[in-house]
mmCIF file of C-alpha atoms in Angstrom:
data_model
loop_
_atom_site.group_PDB
_atom_site.id
_atom_site.type_symbol
_atom_site.label_atom_id
_atom_site.label_comp_id
_atom_site.label_asym_id
_atom_site.label_seq_id
_atom_site.Cartn_x
_atom_site.Cartn_y
_atom_site.Cartn_z
ATOM 1 C CA UNK A 1 -35.003 -28.008 31.110
ATOM 2 C CA UNK A 2 -32.884 -25.513 32.874
ATOM 3 C CA UNK A 3 -29.996 -27.824 33.109
ATOM 4 C CA UNK A 4 -30.150 -27.632 29.151
ATOM 5 C CA UNK A 5 -29.870 -24.252 28.716
ATOM 6 C CA UNK A 6 -27.350 -23.788 31.035
ATOM 7 C CA UNK A 7 -25.192 -26.500 28.905
ATOM 8 C CA UNK A 8 -26.321 -24.395 25.677
ATOM 9 C CA UNK A 9 -25.156 -21.144 27.138
ATOM 10 C CA UNK A 10 -21.674 -22.746 27.949
ATOM 11 C CA UNK A 11 -21.335 -24.192 24.599
ATOM 12 C CA UNK A 12 -22.292 -21.153 22.760
ATOM 13 C CA UNK A 13 -19.672 -19.273 25.608
ATOM 14 C CA UNK A 14 -17.214 -21.535 24.557
ATOM 15 C CA UNK A 15 -17.339 -21.084 20.818
ATOM 16 C CA UNK A 16 -17.311 -17.426 20.901
ATOM 17 C CA UNK A 17 -13.897 -17.573 23.268
ATOM 18 C CA UNK A 18 -12.565 -20.297 20.848
ATOM 19 C CA UNK A 19 -13.372 -17.773 17.710
ATOM 20 C CA UNK A 20 -11.955 -14.903 19.169
ATOM 21 C CA UNK A 21 -8.677 -16.489 20.300
ATOM 22 C CA UNK A 22 -8.078 -18.100 16.582
ATOM 23 C CA UNK A 23 -8.455 -14.964 15.311
ATOM 24 C CA UNK A 24 -6.146 -12.514 17.656
ATOM 25 C CA UNK A 25 -3.730 -15.630 17.147
ATOM 26 C CA UNK A 26 -4.391 -14.939 13.280
ATOM 27 C CA UNK A 27 -4.150 -11.344 13.622
ATOM 28 C CA UNK A 28 -0.933 -11.573 15.793
ATOM 29 C CA UNK A 29 1.232 -13.981 13.879
ATOM 30 C CA UNK A 30 0.443 -12.672 10.167
ATOM 31 C CA UNK A 31 0.448 -8.755 10.644
ATOM 32 C CA UNK A 32 2.643 -7.128 7.897
ATOM 33 C CA UNK A 33 4.234 -4.276 9.357
ATOM 34 C CA UNK A 34 5.011 -2.218 6.341
ATOM 35 C CA UNK A 35 1.059 -2.782 5.620
ATOM 36 C CA UNK A 36 0.374 -1.652 9.132
ATOM 37 C CA UNK A 37 2.837 1.536 8.796
ATOM 38 C CA UNK A 38 1.285 2.260 5.383
ATOM 39 C CA UNK A 39 -2.547 2.092 6.371
ATOM 40 C CA UNK A 40 -2.124 4.059 9.155
ATOM 41 C CA UNK A 41 0.198 6.708 7.428
ATOM 42 C CA UNK A 42 -2.329 7.138 4.418
ATOM 43 C CA UNK A 43 -5.642 7.169 6.871
ATOM 44 C CA UNK A 44 -4.509 10.121 8.948
ATOM 45 C CA UNK A 45 -3.164 12.844 6.253
ATOM 46 C CA UNK A 46 -5.429 14.333 3.906
ATOM 47 C CA UNK A 47 -5.438 13.623 0.051
ATOM 48 C CA UNK A 48 -4.026 16.740 -0.962
ATOM 49 C CA UNK A 49 -0.580 15.523 0.599
ATOM 50 C CA UNK A 50 -0.093 12.370 -1.355
ATOM 51 C CA UNK A 51 0.372 14.779 -4.261
ATOM 52 C CA UNK A 52 3.258 16.514 -2.890
ATOM 53 C CA UNK A 53 5.551 13.562 -1.357
ATOM 54 C CA UNK A 54 8.849 12.872 -3.171
ATOM 55 C CA UNK A 55 9.062 9.781 -5.775
ATOM 56 C CA UNK A 56 11.645 7.825 -7.027
ATOM 57 C CA UNK A 57 12.751 8.111 -9.927
ATOM 58 C CA UNK A 58 13.213 4.892 -12.434
ATOM 59 C CA UNK A 59 16.534 3.375 -12.675
ATOM 60 C CA UNK A 60 17.475 2.961 -15.966
ATOM 61 C CA UNK A 61 17.796 -0.860 -16.545
ATOM 62 C CA UNK A 62 21.570 -1.098 -17.024
ATOM 63 C CA UNK A 63 22.393 0.036 -13.515
ATOM 64 C CA UNK A 64 20.264 -2.320 -11.685
ATOM 65 C CA UNK A 65 23.106 -4.961 -11.381
ATOM 66 C CA UNK A 66 25.456 -2.218 -10.198
ATOM 67 C CA UNK A 67 27.118 -3.050 -6.964
ATOM 68 C CA UNK A 68 26.471 0.997 -5.773
ATOM 69 C CA UNK A 69 22.878 2.409 -6.952
ATOM 70 C CA UNK A 70 22.195 5.940 -6.557
ATOM 71 C CA UNK A 71 18.770 6.769 -6.575
ATOM 72 C CA UNK A 72 17.287 10.200 -6.338
ATOM 73 C CA UNK A 73 13.941 11.713 -5.222
ATOM 74 C CA UNK A 74 12.264 14.006 -6.973
ATOM 75 C CA UNK A 75 10.578 16.452 -4.959
ATOM 76 C CA UNK A 76 7.564 17.770 -6.800
ATOM 77 C CA UNK A 77 7.098 21.073 -4.396
ATOM 78 C CA UNK A 78 11.040 22.571 -4.958
ATOM 79 C CA UNK A 79 12.038 20.509 -8.097
ATOM 80 C CA UNK A 80 14.965 19.365 -5.603
ATOM 81 C CA UNK A 81 16.897 15.646 -6.325
ATOM 82 C CA UNK A 82 17.618 14.175 -3.453
ATOM 83 C CA UNK A 83 20.375 11.506 -3.435
ATOM 84 C CA UNK A 84 20.792 8.511 -1.593
ATOM 85 C CA UNK A 85 22.748 5.190 -2.254
ATOM 86 C CA UNK A 86 22.360 1.595 -2.194
ATOM 87 C CA UNK A 87 25.227 -0.794 -1.768
ATOM 88 C CA UNK A 88 25.058 -4.856 -1.978
ATOM 89 C CA UNK A 89 27.929 -6.709 -0.773
ATOM 90 C CA UNK A 90 28.191 -9.826 -2.727
ATOM 91 C CA UNK A 91 29.843 -12.358 -0.421
ATOM 92 C CA UNK A 92 30.818 -15.372 -2.666
ATOM 93 C CA UNK A 93 32.571 -18.210 -1.115
ATOM 94 C CA UNK A 94 36.182 -18.889 -3.439
#
């Protein structure tokens, strides 16, 4: 009877180790860097700080296909506009 319980202990420990290793492998290979950054950032700051964060102003539909797009942050505290540009390089083969 003791031999059977020893086999069951080994079997259960093996199953637990295999499930733990598969879970760790899944978490390492399928992590999303943006999601982890987003979750860690919003878990540590108070909810009132979210309302004071700057927001990107929406772009008109005409300007979406441009090579150089200018985006603006709208700061909610100071009513300032901070400009930054996105540049696309079309490397087309001729």
